[in-house]
XYZ file of C-alpha atoms in Angstrom:
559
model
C 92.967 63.956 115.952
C 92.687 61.537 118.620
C 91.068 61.687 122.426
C 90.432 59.126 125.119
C 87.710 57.051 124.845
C 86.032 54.709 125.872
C 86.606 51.802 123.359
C 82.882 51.140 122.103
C 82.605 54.526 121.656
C 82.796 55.459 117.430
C 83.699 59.296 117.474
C 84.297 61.459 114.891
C 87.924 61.714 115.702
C 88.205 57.878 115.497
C 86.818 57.120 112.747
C 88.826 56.812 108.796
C 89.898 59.768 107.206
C 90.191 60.981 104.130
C 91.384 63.710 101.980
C 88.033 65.314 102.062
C 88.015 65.717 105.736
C 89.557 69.270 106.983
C 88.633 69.182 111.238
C 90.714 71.500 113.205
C 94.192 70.102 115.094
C 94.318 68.773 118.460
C 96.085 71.785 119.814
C 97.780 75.087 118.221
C 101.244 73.772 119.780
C 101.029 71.520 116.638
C 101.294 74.050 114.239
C 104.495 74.918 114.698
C 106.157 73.601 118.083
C 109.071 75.406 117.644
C 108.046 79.066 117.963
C 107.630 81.315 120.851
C 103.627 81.405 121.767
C 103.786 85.351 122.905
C 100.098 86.272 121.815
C 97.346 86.226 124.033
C 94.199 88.536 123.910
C 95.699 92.143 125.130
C 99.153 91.361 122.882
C 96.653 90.424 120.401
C 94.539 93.290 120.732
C 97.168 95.865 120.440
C 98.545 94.581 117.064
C 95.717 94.460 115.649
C 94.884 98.117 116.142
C 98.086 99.144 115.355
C 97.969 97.131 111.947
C 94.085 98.311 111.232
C 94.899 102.249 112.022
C 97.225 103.979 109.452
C 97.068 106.463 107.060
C 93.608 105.949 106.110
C 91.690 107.965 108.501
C 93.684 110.832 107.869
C 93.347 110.599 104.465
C 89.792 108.476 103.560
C 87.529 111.437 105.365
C 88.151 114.400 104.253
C 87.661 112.625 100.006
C 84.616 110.551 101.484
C 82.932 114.073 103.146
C 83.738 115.593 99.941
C 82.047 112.867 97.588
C 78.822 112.303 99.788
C 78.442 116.147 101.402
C 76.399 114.232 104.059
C 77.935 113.977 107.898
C 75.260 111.622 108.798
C 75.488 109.322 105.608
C 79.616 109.070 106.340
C 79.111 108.514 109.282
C 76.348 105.849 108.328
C 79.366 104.518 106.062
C 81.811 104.006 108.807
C 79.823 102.198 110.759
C 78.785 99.710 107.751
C 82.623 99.377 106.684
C 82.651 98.401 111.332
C 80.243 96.308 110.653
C 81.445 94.737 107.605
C 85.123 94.180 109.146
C 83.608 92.597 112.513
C 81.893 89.765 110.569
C 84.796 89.299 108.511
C 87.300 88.530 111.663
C 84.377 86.780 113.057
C 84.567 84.475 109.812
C 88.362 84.582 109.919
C 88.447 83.061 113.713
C 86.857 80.131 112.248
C 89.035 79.575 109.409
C 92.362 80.126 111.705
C 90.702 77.443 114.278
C 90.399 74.886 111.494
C 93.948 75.227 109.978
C 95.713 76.699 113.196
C 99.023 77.711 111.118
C 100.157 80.916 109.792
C 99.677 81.796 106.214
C 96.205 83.506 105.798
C 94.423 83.262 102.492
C 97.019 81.028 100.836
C 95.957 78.372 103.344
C 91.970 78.891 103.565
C 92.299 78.901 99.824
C 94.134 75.473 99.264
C 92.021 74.136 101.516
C 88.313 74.942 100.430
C 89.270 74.723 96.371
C 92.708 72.439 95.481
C 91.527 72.246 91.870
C 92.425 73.159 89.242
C 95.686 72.310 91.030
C 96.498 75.400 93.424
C 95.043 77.839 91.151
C 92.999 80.239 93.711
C 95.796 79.939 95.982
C 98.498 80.760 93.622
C 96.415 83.787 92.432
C 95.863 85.500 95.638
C 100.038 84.487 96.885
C 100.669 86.346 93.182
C 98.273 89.590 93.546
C 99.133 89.711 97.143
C 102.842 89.745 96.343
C 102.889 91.784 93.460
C 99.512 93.977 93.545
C 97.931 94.385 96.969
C 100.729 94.459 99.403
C 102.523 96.758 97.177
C 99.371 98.548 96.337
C 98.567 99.463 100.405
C 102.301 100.928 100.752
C 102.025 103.206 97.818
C 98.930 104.506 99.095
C 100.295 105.098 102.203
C 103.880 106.363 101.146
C 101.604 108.907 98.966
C 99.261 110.280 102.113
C 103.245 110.475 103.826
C 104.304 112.294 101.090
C 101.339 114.470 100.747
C 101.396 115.343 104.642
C 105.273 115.961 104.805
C 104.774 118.635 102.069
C 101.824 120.199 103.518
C 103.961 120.315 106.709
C 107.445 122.338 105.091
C 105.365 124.224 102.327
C 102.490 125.259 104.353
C 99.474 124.430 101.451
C 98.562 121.024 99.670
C 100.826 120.407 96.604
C 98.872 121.448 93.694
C 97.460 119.032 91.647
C 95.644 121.413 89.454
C 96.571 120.195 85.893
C 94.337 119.423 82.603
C 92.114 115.994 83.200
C 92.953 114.757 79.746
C 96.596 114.666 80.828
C 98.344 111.705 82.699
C 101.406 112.356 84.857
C 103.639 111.956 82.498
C 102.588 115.262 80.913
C 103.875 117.242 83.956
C 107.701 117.129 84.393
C 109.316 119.248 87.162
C 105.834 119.587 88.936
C 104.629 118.880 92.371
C 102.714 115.704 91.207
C 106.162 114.272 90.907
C 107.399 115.886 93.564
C 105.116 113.940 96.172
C 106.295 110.870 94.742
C 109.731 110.938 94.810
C 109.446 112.452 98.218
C 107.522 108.589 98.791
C 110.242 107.196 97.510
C 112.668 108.436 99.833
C 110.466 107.543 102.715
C 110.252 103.974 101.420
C 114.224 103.871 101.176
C 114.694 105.580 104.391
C 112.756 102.579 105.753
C 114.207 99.753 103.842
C 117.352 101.093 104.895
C 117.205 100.611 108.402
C 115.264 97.787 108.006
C 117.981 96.339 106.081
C 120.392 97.279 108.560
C 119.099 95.990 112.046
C 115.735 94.403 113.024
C 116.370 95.307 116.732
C 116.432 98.507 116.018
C 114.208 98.450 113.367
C 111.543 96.906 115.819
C 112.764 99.955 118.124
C 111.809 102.688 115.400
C 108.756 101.151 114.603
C 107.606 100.759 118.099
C 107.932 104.544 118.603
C 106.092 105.235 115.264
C 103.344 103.157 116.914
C 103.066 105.101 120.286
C 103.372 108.090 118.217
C 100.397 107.380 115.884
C 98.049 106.005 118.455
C 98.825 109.719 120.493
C 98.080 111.731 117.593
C 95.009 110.051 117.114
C 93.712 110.313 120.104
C 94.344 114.009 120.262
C 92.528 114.369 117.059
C 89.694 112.369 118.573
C 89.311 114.374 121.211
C 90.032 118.383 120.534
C 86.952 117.719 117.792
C 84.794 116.543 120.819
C 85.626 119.130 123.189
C 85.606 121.734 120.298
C 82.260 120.295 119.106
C 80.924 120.050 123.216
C 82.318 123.815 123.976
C 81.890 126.000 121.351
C 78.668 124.064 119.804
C 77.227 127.310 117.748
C 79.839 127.043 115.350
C 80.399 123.106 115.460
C 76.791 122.838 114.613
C 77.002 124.287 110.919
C 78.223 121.272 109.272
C 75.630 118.943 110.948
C 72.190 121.567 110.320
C 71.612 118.643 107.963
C 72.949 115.333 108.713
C 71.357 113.300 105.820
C 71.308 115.388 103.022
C 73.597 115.013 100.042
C 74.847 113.736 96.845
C 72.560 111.118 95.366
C 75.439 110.321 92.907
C 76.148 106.578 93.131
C 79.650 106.820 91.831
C 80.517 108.596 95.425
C 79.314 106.153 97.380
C 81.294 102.869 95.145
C 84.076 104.913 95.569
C 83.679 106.253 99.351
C 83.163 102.005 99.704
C 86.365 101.140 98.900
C 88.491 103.972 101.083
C 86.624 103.093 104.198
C 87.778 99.427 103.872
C 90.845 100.385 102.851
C 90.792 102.155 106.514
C 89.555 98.935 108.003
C 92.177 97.100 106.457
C 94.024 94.915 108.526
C 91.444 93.249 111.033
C 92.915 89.720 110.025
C 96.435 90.088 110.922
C 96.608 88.147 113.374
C 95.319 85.176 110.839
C 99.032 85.632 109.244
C 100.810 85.156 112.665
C 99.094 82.280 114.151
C 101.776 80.115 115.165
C 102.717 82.406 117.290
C 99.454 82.746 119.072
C 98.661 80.703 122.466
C 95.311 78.363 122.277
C 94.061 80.404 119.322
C 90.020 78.748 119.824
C 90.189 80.780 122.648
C 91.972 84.197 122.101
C 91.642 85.017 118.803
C 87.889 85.849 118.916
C 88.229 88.387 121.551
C 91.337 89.584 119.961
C 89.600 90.288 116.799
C 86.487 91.297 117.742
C 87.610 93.724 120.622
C 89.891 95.504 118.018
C 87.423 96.024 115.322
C 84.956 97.349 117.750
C 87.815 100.072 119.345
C 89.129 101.142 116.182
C 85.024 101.589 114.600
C 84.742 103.836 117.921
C 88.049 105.540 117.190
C 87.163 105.979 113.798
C 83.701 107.847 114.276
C 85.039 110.044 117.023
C 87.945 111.269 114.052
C 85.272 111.643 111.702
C 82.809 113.777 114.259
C 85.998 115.645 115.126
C 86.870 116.410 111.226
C 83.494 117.526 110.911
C 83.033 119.651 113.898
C 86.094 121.791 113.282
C 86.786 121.584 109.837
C 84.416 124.379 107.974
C 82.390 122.260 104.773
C 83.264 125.177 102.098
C 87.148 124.192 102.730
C 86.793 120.591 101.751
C 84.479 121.318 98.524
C 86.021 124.539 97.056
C 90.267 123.992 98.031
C 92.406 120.987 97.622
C 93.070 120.038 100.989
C 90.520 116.673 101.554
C 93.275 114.325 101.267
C 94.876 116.079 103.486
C 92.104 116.999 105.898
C 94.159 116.609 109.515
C 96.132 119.148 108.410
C 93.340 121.733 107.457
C 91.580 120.376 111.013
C 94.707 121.711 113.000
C 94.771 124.366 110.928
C 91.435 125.746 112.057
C 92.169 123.801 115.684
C 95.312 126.307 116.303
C 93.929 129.501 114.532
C 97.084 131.792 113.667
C 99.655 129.432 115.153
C 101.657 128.256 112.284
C 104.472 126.442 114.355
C 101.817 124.718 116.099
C 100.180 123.456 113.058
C 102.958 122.539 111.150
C 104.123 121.055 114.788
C 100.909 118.574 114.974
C 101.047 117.757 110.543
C 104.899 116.424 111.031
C 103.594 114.002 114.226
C 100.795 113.018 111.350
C 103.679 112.639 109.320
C 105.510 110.359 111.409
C 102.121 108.366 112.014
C 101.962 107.529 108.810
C 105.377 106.636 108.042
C 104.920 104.424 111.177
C 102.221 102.390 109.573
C 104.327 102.519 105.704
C 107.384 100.656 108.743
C 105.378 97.804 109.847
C 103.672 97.391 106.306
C 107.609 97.392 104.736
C 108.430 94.832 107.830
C 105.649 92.961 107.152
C 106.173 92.793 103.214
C 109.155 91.449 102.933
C 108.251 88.665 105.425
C 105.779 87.818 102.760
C 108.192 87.962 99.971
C 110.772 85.468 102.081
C 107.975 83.544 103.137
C 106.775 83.061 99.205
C 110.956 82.332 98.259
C 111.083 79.418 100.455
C 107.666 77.488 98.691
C 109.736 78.506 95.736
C 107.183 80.929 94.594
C 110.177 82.426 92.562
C 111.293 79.799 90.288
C 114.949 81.615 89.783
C 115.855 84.205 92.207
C 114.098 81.954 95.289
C 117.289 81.225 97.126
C 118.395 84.927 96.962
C 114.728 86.087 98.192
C 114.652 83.842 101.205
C 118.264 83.713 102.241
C 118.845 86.202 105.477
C 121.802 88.310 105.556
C 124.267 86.225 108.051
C 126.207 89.723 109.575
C 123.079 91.995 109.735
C 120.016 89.273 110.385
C 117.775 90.683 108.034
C 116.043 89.897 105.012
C 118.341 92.483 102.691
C 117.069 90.673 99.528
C 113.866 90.743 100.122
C 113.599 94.346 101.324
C 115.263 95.140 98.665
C 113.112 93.891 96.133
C 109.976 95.168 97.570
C 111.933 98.386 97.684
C 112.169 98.485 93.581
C 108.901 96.934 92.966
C 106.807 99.574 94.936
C 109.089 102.508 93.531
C 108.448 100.840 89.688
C 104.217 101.314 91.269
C 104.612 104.810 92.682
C 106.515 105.920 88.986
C 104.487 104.162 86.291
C 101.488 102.968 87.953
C 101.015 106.101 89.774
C 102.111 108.429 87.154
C 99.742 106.987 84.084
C 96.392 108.522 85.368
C 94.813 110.887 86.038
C 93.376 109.735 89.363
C 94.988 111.002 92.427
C 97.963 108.639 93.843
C 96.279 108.158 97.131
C 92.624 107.258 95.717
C 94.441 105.387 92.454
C 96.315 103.424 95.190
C 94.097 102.612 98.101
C 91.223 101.343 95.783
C 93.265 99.467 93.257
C 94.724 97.022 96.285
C 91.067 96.978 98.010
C 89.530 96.065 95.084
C 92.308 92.903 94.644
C 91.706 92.397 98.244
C 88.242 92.224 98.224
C 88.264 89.471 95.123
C 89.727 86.654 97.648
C 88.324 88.323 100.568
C 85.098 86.949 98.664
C 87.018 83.869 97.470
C 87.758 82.987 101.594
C 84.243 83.315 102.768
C 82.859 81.292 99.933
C 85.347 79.332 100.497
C 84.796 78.685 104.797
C 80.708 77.375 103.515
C 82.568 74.864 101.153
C 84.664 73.686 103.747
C 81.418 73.613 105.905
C 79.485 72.134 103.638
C 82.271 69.283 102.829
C 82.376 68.750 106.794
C 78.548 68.239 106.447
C 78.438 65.866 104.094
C 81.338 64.019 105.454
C 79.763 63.307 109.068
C 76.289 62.073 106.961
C 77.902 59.742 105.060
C 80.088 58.461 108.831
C 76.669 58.611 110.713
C 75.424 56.157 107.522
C 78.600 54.131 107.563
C 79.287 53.744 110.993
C 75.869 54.917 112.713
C 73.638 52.264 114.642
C 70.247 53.355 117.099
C 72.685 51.923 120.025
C 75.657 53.278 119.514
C 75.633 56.266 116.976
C 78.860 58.982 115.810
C 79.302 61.637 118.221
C 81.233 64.558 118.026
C 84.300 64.415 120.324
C 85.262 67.038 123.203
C 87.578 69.029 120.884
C 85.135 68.845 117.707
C 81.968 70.142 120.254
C 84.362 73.262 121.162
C 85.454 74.189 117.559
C 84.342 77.646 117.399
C 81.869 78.289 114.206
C 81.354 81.779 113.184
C 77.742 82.722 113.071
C 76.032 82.058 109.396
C 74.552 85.702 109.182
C 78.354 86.801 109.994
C 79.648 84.913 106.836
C 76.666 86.193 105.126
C 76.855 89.464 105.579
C 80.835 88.566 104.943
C 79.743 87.330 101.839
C 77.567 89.458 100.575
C 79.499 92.385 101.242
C 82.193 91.010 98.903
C 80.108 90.423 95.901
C 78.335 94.207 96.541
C 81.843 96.046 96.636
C 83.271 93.734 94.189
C 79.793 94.207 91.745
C 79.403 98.177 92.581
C 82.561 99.176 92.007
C 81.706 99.909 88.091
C 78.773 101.891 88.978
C 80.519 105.175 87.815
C 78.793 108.128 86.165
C 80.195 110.273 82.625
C 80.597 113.416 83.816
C 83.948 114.594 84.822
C 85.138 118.398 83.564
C 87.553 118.426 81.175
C 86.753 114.689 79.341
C 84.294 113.119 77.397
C 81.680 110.051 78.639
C 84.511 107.508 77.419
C 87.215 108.947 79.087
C 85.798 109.355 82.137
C 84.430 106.415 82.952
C 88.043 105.106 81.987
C 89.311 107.073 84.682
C 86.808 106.251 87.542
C 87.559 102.976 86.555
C 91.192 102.764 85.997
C 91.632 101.083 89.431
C 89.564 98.097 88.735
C 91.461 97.955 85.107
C 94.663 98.002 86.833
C 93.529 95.126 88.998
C 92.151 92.445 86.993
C 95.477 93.498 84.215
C 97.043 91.962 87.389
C 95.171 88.921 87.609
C 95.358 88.494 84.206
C 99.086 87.954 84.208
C 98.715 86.190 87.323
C 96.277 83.411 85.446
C 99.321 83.402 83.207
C 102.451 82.237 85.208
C 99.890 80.103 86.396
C 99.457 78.526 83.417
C 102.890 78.746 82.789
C 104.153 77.588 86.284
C 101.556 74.137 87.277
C 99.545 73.571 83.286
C 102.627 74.183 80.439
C 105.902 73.412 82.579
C 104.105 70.242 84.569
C 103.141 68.980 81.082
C 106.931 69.308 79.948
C 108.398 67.306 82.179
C 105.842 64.874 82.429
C 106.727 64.092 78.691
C 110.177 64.403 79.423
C 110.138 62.126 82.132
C 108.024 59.621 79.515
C 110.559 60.374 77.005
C 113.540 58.865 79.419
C 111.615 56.282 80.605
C 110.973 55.169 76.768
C 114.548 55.694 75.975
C 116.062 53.711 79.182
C 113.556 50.497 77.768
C 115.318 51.025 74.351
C 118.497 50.071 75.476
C 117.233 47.220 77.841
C 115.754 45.878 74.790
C 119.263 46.206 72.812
């Protein structure tokens, strides 16, 4: 970086650099000068929202209400996963000021720990790939899935089958039903995907508009039912803070409400498109966290209001809970609730489109670092008649349909809950790694501009910081704090689970509550493998065989 000065002047900027130093770029034009710069705050706003809402809050409530029985506590909840979101953006404005290009994690990550060589970054690139993206679309496909069957049959599938049983145990039943009927979705929107991204970004538009009415009608029939007919709205909130003391609900009511959050650093992935990011990003991200917390609660008070308590505990229907709110909404009216389930249907279908879109951007994205040391070139290259990524989509096509089948269909957890928390719970591992990760590149910074005020420092003339460097937006310390510390309490009280489940022993239950966090680190696990395999084993081959020939080429000088 480099500003006008005068020439006795010793600025930061100015002064030697070395590998240790990470200061942000002169300008976000730098980052990549060849794309478009089409985000500003509003355009920023609105794809944030649209990433964060989805499936979640028509899905997350009704389970969470279930699990705590107390509206006051979820509501409490809601407002801490708000919170929690708002300091992570706040934390992820920072790091996208510093590095100004897209890439996310996989950036932050190289930068803040490069040893051992591209481990954390390669681990997150390989569970994001493989385990979390994946992970998300499943869980949505399955609350699609769920919602299009409630919406032609009527009822919630029934998933009323013995607890010491997996899937697999239960041919021809509805529990496979619902996920082949994801699996259809998921081709229905590779295919056109596949086939034009004009009309692709058409489709996916009008999913949008679609999702954020629905919402908003949910939002506010609960208000006006709760404001206008208040002696029945009432009965659910005669005791707002009373509930179940069980700990287990609220580790697992953690990780569905960020899985609802999920998405407030989006915009982190698309910076080069974004115009003078120091500027725009931090209203962009806070503004949208703060709209979607208020959307959000008003869905929750609306659930509440309308939908009676004894449905939720004693029936099937709280993953399905916007369903059983129209239901009760519409009274008699079966064409009008089967009318307002199919435009849920289509809202969450619209978020399973931009999350497929989004994917297999990823998965090209990963093929042209050569993430995939064989089939790289076919993952990266773009269809030349149709301008699309057809390798890529398809891929992520038989990958999530190899999740939904075995993954999905080996326990006895519910597909939506096995789903949602097995990809938070990866998330959340490197969303801890990241704001760790910001203080060590702080704390380098720090120690880097000591030493220059030592080196270069006089009482006449000491270091400054230049006009760019005094501008560089810091996130606030109790933000990464709290950022912080939320990541090592989900990540740490995620095995508080208790040992009574009907139908299984101690063992066996706790195996189930916990399946999701099994499923994640088995992911890691391989992922510390090709690791291993990719930069530790394979580096050390051809470092010997490149010794080797060197030895053998001074053999024959010597003859």
């Amino acid at each position: 970086m480099s500003i006008e000065s005068d020439k006795d002047e010793i600025t930061l900027s100015n002064m030697p650099q070395n590998d240790e130093e990470i200061q942000p770029s002169q300008t976000s034009d730098n980052a990549d000068p060849g794309r478009n710069k089409i985000f500003g705050v509003f355009y920023g706003i609105g794809v944030n929202i649209n990433n964060v809402i989805g499936s979640g809050i028509v899905t997350s409530p009704g389970i969470i209400w279930k699990m705590v029985k107390s509206p006051g506590i979820v509501l409490l909840l809601w407002v801490i996963g708000g919170l929690v979101s708002m300091a992570g953006s706040l934390t992820y404005v920072e790091l996208g000021v510093i590095h100004r290009i897209s890439g996310g994690e996989t950036k932050y990550l190289q930068t803040a720990f490069p040893n051992p060589k591209l481990m954390i970054s390669y681990l997150f690139s390989f569970m994001y790939i493989f385990a979390i993206r994946p992970g998300i679309l499943s869980a949505v496909l399955q609350s699609a899935a769920q919602y299009l069957w409630y919406t032609v049959n009527g009822t919630r599938y029934d998933v009323s089958f013995q607890p010491d049983k997996d899937g697999w145990h239960l041919p021809f039943s509805p529990f496979w039903y619902i996920k082949i009927i994801a699996v259809v979705i998921l081709l229905v929107i590779t295919l056109y995907h596949m086939l034009s991204n004009r009309w692709a970004n058409y489709i996916n538009q009008s999913l949008a508009a679609i999702k954020l009415v629905t919402y908003t009608i949910i939002a506010f029939a609960g208000i006006c039912r709760l404001l206008g007919n208040w002696s029945t709205s009432r009965i659910n909130w005669q005791q707002p803070i009373s509930g179940n003391t069980d700990l287990t609900a609220y580790s697992s009511s953690i990780l569905l409400i960020m899985f609802s959050y999920d998405g407030w650093n989006s915009l982190n992935y698309s910076l080069d498109e974004f115009r003078k990011p120091e500027k725009k990003l931090i209203y962009s991200n806070s503004i949208s966290v703060g709209i979607v917390t208020l959307v959000y609660l008003l869905v929750n008070i609306s659930f509440i209001s309308v939908v009676p308590e004894e449905s939720i505990n004693t029936t099937d229907t709280d993953e399905t809970i916007a369903a059983t709110f129209f239901r009760q909404l519409f009274g008699g009216s079966e064409v009008m609730v089967r009318i307002f389930t199919a435009l849920v249907v289509l809202s969450v279908v619209g978020t399973a489109a931009s999350t497929v879109w989004s994917g297999s951007r990823v998965v090209v994205a990963a093929a042209a670092s050569n993430f995939f040391p064989v089939y790289s070139y076919e993952l990266r290259t773009w269809n030349k008649h149709f301008d699309t990524p057809i390798n890529a989509l398809f891929a992520q096509f038989i990958w999530c349909s190899l999740i939904i089948f075995f993954v999905g269909g080996s326990f006895t957890v519910t597909g939506f809950m096995l789903f949602s928390a097995f990809s938070m719970y990866s998330y959340w591992i490197f969303y801890f790694a990241t704001g760790v990760g910001l203080l060590v590149i702080r704390y380098r910074n720090r120690r880097k501009l000591h030493r220059d005020l030592h080196i270069y420092g006089n009482e006449e003339n000491p270091p400054r910081l230049s006009a760019d460097e005094e501008k560089f937006y810091k996130a606030p310390l109790i933000a990464i704090g709290i950022f912080v510390l939320s990541g090592f309490f989900i990540l740490t009280f995620s095995f508080v689970v208790n040992d009574q489940c009907p139908g299984l022993d101690s063992k066996q239950c706790r195996l189930q509550q916990l399946s999701p966090i099994l499923i994640s680190y088995g992911f890691l696990l391989i992922a510390v493998i090709c690791w291993y395999i990719l930069y530790v084993w394979w580096e050390s081959k051809k470092a010997k065989r490149i010794i080797r020939i060197a030895a053998e080429e001074d053999n024959d000088k010597i003859v």
